[in-house]
CSV table of C-alpha atoms in Angstrom, one decimal:
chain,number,residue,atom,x,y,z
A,774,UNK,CA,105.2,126.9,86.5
A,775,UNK,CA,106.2,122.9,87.0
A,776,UNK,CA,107.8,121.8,83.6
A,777,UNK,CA,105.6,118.5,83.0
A,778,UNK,CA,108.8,117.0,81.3
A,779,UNK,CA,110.7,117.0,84.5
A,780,UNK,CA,108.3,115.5,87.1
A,781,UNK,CA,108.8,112.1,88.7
A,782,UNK,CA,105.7,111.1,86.9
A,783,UNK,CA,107.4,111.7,83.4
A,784,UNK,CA,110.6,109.8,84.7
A,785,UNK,CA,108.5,106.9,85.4
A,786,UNK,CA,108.2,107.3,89.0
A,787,UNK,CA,105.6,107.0,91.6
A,788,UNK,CA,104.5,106.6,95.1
A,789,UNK,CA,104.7,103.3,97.0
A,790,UNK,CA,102.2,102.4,99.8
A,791,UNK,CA,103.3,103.1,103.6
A,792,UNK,CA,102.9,99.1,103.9
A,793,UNK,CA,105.1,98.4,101.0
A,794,UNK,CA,108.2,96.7,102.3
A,795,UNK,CA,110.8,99.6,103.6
A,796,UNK,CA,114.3,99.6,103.2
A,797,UNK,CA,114.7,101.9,106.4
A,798,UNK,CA,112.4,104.5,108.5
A,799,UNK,CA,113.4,108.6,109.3
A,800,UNK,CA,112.9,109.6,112.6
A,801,UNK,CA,113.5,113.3,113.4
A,802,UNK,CA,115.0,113.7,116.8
A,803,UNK,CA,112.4,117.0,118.7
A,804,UNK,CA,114.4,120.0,118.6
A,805,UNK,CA,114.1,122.4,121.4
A,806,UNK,CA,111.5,124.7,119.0
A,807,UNK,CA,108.7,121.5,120.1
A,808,UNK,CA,109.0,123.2,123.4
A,809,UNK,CA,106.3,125.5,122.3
A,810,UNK,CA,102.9,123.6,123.5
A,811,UNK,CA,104.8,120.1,124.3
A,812,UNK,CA,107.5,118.9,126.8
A,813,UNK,CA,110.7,118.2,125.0
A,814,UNK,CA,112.0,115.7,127.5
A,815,UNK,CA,108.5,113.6,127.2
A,816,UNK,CA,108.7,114.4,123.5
A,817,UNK,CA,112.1,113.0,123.3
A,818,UNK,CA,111.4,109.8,125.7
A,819,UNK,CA,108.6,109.2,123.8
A,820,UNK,CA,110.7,108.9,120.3
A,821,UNK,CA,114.3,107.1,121.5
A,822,UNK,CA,111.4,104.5,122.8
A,823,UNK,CA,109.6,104.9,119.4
A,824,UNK,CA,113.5,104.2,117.5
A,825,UNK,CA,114.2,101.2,119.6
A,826,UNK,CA,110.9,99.8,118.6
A,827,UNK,CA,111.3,100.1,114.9
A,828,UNK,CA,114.7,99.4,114.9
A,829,UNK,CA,114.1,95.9,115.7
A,830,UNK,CA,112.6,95.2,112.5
A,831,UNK,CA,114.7,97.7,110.3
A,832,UNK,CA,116.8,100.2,110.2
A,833,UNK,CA,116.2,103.6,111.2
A,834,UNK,CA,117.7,107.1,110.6
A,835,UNK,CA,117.4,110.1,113.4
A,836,UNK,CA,117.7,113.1,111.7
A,837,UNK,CA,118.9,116.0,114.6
A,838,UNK,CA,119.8,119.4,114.3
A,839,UNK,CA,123.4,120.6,115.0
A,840,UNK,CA,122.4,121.8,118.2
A,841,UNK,CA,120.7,118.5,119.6
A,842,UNK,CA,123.0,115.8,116.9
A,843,UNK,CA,125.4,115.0,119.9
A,844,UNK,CA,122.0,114.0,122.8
A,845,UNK,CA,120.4,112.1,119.9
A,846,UNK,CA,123.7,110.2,119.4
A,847,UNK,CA,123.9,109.1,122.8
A,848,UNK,CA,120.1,108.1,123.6
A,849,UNK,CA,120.1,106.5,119.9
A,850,UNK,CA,123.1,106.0,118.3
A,851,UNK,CA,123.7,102.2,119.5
A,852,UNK,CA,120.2,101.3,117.5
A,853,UNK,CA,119.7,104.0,114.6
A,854,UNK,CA,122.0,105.8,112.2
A,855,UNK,CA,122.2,110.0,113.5
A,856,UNK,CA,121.7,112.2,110.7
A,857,UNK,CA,122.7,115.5,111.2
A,858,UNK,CA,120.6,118.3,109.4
A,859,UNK,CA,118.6,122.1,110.6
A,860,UNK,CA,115.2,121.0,112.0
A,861,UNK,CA,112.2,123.1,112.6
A,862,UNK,CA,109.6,120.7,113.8
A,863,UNK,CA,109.4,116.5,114.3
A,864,UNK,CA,106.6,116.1,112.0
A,865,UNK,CA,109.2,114.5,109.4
A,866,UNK,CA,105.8,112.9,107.4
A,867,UNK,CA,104.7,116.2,106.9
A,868,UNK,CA,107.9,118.4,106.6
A,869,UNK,CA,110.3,115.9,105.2
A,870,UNK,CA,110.8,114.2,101.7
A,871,UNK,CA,108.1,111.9,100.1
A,872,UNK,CA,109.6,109.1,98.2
A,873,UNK,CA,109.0,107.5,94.6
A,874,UNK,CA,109.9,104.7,92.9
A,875,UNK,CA,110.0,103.8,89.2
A,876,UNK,CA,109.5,100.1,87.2
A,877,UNK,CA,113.7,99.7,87.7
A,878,UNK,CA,113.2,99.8,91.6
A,879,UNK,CA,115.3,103.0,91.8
A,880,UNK,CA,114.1,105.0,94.5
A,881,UNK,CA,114.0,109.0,94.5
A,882,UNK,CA,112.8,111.7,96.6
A,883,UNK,CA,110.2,114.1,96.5
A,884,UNK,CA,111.0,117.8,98.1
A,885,UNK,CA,107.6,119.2,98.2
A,886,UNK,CA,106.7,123.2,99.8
A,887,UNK,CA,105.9,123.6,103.2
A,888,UNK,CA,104.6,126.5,105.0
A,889,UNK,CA,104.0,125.4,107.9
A,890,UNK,CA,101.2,123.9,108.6
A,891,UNK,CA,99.3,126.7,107.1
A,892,UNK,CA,101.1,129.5,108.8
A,893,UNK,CA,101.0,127.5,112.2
A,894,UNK,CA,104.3,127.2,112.9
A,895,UNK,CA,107.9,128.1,112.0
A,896,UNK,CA,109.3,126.1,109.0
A,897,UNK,CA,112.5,128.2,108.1
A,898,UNK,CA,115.1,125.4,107.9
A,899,UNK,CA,112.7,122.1,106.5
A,900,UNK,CA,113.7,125.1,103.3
A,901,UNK,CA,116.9,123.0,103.0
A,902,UNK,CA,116.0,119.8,105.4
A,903,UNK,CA,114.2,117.1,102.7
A,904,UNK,CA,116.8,118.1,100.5
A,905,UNK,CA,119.7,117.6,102.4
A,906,UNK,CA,117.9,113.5,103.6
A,907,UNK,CA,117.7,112.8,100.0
A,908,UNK,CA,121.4,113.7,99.0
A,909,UNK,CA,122.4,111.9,102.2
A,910,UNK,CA,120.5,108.8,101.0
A,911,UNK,CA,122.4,109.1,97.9
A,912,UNK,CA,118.9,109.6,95.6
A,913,UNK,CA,117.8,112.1,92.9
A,914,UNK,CA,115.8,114.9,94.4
A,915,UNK,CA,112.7,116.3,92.7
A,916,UNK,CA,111.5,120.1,93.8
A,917,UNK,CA,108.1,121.4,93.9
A,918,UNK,CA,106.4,124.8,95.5
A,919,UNK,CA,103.4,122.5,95.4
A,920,UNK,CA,102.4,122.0,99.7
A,921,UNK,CA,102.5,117.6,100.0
A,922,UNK,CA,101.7,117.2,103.8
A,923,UNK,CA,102.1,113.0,104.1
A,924,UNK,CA,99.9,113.3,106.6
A,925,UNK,CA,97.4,114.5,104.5
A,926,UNK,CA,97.6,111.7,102.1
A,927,UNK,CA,97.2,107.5,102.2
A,928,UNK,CA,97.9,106.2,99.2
A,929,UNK,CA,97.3,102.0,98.0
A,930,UNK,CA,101.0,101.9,95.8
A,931,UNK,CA,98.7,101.5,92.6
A,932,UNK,CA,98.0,104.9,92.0
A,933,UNK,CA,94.8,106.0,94.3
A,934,UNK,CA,95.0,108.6,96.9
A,935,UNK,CA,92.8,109.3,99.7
A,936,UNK,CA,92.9,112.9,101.0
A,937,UNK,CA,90.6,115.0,103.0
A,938,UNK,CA,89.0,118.6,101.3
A,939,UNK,CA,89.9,120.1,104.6
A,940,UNK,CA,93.4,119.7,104.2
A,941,UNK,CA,94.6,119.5,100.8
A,942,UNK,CA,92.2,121.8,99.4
A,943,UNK,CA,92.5,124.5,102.5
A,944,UNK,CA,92.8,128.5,101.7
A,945,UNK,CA,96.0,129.0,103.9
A,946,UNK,CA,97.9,126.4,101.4
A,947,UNK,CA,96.0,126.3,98.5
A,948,UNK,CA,94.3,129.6,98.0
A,949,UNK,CA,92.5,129.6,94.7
A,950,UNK,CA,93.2,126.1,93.6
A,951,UNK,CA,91.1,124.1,91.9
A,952,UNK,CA,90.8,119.8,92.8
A,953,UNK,CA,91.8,119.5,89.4
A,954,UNK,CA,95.0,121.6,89.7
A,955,UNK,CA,95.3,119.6,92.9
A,956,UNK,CA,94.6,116.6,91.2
A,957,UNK,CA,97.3,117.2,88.5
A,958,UNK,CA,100.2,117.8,90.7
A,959,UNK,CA,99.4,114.5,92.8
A,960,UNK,CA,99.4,112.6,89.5
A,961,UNK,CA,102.8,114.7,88.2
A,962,UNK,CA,104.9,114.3,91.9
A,963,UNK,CA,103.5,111.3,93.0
A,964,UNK,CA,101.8,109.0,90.1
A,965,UNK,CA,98.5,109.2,91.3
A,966,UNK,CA,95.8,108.3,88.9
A,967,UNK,CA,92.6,108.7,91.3
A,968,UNK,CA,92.2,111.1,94.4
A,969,UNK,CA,89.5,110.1,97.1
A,970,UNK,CA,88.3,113.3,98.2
A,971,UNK,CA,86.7,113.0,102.2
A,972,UNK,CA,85.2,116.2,103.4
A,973,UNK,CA,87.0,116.7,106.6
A,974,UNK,CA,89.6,114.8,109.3
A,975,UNK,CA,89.0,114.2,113.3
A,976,UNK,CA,87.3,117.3,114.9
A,977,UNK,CA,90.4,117.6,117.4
A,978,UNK,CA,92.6,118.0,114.3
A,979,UNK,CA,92.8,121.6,114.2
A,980,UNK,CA,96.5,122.2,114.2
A,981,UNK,CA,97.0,120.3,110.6
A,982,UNK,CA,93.9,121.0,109.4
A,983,UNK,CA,91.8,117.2,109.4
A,984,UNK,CA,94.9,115.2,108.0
A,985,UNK,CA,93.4,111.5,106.5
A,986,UNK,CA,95.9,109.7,108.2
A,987,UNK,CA,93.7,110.3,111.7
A,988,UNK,CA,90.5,108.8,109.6
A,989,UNK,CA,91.9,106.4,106.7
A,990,UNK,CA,95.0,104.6,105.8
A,991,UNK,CA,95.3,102.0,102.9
A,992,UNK,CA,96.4,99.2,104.8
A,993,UNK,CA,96.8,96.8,101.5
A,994,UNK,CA,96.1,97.4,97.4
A,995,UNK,CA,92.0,98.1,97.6
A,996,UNK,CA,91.5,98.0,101.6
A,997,UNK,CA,91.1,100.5,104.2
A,998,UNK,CA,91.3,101.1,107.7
A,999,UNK,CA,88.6,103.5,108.2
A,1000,UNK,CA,87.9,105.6,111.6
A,1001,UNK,CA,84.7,105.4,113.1
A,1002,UNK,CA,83.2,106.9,117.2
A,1003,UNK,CA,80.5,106.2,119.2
A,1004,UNK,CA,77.2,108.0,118.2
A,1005,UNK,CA,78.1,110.6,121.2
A,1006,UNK,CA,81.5,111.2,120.1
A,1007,UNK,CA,81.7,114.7,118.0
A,1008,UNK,CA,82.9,112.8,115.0
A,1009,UNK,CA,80.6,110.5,114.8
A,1010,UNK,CA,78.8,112.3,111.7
A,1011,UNK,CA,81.7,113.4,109.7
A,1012,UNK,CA,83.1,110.2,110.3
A,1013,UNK,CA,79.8,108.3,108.9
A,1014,UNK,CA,79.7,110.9,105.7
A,1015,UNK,CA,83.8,109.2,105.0
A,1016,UNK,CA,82.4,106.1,105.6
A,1017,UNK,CA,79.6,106.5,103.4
A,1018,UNK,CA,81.9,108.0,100.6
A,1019,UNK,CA,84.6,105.1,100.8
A,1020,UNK,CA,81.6,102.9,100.5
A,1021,UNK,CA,80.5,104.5,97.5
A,1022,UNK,CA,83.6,105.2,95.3
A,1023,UNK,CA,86.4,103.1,93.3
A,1024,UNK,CA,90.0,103.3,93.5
A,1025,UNK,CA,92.1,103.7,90.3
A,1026,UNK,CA,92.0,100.5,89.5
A,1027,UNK,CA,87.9,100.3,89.3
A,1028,UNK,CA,87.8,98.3,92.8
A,1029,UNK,CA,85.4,99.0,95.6
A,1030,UNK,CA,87.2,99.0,98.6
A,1031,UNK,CA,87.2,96.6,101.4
A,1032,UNK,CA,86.6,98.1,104.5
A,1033,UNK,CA,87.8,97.3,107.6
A,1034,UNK,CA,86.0,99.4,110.6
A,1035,UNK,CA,88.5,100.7,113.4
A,1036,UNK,CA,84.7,101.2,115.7
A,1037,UNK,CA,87.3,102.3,118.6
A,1038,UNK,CA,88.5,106.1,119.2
A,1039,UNK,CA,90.5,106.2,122.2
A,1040,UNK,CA,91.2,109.1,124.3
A,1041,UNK,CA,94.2,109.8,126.6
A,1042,UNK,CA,94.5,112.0,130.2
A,1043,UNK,CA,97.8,111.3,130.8
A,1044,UNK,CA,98.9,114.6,130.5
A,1045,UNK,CA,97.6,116.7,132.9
A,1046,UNK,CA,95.0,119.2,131.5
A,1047,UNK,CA,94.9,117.5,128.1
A,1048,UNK,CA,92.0,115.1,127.0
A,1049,UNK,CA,94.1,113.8,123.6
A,1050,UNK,CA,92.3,111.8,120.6
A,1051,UNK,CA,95.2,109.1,119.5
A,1052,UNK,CA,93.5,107.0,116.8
A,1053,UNK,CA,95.3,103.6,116.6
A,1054,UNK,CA,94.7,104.2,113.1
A,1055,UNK,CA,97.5,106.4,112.8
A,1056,UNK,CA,99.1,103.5,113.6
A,1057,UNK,CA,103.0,103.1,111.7
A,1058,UNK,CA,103.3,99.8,109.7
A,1059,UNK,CA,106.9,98.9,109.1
A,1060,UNK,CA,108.4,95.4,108.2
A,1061,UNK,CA,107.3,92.7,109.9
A,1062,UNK,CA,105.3,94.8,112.8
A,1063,UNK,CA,103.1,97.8,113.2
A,1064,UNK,CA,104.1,100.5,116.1
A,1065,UNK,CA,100.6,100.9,117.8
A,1066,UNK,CA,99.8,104.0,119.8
A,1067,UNK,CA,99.3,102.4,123.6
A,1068,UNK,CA,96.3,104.5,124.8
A,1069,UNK,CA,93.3,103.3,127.0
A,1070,UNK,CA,93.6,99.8,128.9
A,1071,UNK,CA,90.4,100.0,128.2
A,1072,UNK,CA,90.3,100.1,124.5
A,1073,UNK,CA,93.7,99.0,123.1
A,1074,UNK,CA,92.9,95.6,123.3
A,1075,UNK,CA,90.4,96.1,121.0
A,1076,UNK,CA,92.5,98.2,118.7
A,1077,UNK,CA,95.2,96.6,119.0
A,1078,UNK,CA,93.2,93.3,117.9
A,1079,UNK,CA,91.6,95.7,115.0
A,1080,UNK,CA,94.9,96.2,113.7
A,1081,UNK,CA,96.1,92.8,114.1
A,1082,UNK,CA,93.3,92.0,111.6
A,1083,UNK,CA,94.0,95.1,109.0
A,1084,UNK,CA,97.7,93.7,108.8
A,1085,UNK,CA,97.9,90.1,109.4
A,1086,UNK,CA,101.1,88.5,110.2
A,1087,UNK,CA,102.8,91.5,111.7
A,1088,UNK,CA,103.7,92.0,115.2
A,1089,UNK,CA,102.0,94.7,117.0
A,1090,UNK,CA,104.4,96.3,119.0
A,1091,UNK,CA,102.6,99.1,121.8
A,1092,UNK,CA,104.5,103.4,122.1
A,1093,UNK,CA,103.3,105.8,124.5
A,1094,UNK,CA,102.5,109.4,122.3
A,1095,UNK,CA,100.7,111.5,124.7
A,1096,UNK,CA,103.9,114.4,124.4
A,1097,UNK,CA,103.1,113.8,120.4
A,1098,UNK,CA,99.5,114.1,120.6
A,1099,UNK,CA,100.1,117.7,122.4
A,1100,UNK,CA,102.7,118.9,120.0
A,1101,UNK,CA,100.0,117.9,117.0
A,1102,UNK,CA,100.5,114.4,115.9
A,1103,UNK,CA,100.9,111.1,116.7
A,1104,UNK,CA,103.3,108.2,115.7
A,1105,UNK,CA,102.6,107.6,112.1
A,1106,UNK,CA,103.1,111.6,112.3
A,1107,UNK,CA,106.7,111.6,113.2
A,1108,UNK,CA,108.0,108.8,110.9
A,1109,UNK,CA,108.7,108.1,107.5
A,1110,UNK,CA,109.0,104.9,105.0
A,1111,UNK,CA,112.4,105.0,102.7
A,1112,UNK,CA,110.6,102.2,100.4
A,1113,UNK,CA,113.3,99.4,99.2
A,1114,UNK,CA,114.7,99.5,95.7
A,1115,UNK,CA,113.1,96.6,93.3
A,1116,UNK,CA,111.7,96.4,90.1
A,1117,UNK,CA,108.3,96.0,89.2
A,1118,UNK,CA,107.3,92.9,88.7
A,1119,UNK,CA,104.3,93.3,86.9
């Protein structure tokens, strides 16, 4: 039983958007446990390239198991702060803290439960990993049993959450709970005042179970970036149902949304005997830039011109994630926004 009096909620605390500004971005460095469907090397080439990137426009923290600390030191440690702490799995969105922030601008952390994915995958040390980040970050930790996948959420800073039934609702997490049980510890953890329920994510997103951040992501206070594919594409009618739902609905402040169409769904080959779907809309948006996933010559043009729109005035800087898109995930995936500490203004 949660004790209502004690939730971030009560304390006056609540989620920021992903576009708010950051005061730095977590990056876990792969531990050798990626090795099991993925290459560590690519894994690991992909994220020091991934670090670099962000770290030109803010600063980033690696967080690396004891065992691995000293290689992410030297392939990071000139451009990013190294963390060490036990990690399972990269997927620090989805395994790591979630952060809040009250009307003061203090900033606290949210340790959520994970179970891995729904059984999926080992998860014995993320018992004590978010934890541990938010102590090291100097911030009061909240605790929940309550499963809060990032991935699985997009949220506008202004209390409205979009979330797929597929996910957040899905027996091996949430046997036997109700949306409004749901509903309530979204609004107790987190702040949120409306959830946006889609039926289902991409139809390659099997290993987190249709995570929104593959279809949606509020991209500013009552705008979307919504996923949409080609007629012949096997999404094409679960992704017209979310579009058809976003159309429909209100966020929590009674707006309709604006909706910007990402018509693109690129696929990659570059791994040998993998045909990978890496929506640029899991794209990561930090200050002054959004890391892109570089895909198709083809398409990212296209995307990349898609997102330019979605968040005008930010640089769009191109990362190779085919090694991320076989271990589950892409780049918005394996990162997460430490929000910066002001006060409300309103």
């Amino acid at each position: 039983m949660k004790d209502a009096t004690n939730t971030p909620f009560a304390q006056g605390y609540r989620m920021p958007a992903r576009f708010d500004e950051h005061a730095r971005t977590l990056v876990t460095w792969p531990p050798i446990e990626e090795g099991v469907g993925t290459d560590v090397p690519g894994f690991r080439n992909e994220i020091e390239v991934l670090v670099r990137g962000i770290s030109r426009f803010e600063p980033v923290t690696v967080i690396a198991d004891p065992s691995d600390v000293e290689e992410a030191r030297v392939r990071c440690g000139d451009v990013a702060e190294i963390f060490e702490a036990p990690v399972d799995a990269c997927w620090i969105r989805d395994n790591g803290p979630i952060f809040v922030r009250n009307d003061a601008g203090n900033v606290a952390g949210v340790h959520f439960g994970f179970n891995g994915w729904g059984g999926r995958a080992v998860c014995e040390k993320t018992t004590s990993m978010p934890s541990k980040i938010v102590e090291h970050l100097g911030m009061t930790c909240f605790r929940t049993d309550f499963i809060g996948e990032g991935g699985g959420m997009s949220v506008d800073g202004e209390g409205t959450l979009i979330t797929t039934e597929q996910n957040m609702r899905n027996i091996n997490r949430y046997a036997g709970m109700s949306r409004k049980t749901v509903e309530g510890y979204l609004h107790d953890y987190l702040g949120i005042e409306k959830v946006i329920w889609l039926p289902l994510g991409l139809y390659e997103d099997a290993a987190t179970d249709g995570h929104v951040d593959n279809v949606v992501e509020f991209v500013a206070p009552g705008k979307v970036l919504v996923q949409l594919a080609e007629k012949s594409n096997p999404n094409y009618d679960l992704l017209q149902e979310n579009l058809e739902i976003l159309h429909s609905t209100r966020d929590a402040k009674g707006r309709q949304l604006d909706i910007i169409a990402m018509d693109v769904l690129p696929y990659s080959t570059e791994v040998p005997g993998h045909r990978l779907a890496i929506p640029y809309t899991n794209a990561y948006v930090i200050n002054g830039a959004v890391i892109a996933p570089e895909v198709d010559p083809k398409l990212d043009d296209r995307g990349f011109a898609i997102l330019q729109e979605a968040y005008p005035g930010r640089e769009i800087v191109p990362c190779r994630s085919e090694w991320q898109a076989v271990g589950g995930g892409g780049i918005g995936c394996v990162t997460q926004q430490v929000p910066t500490s002001k006060a409300r203004e309103d």
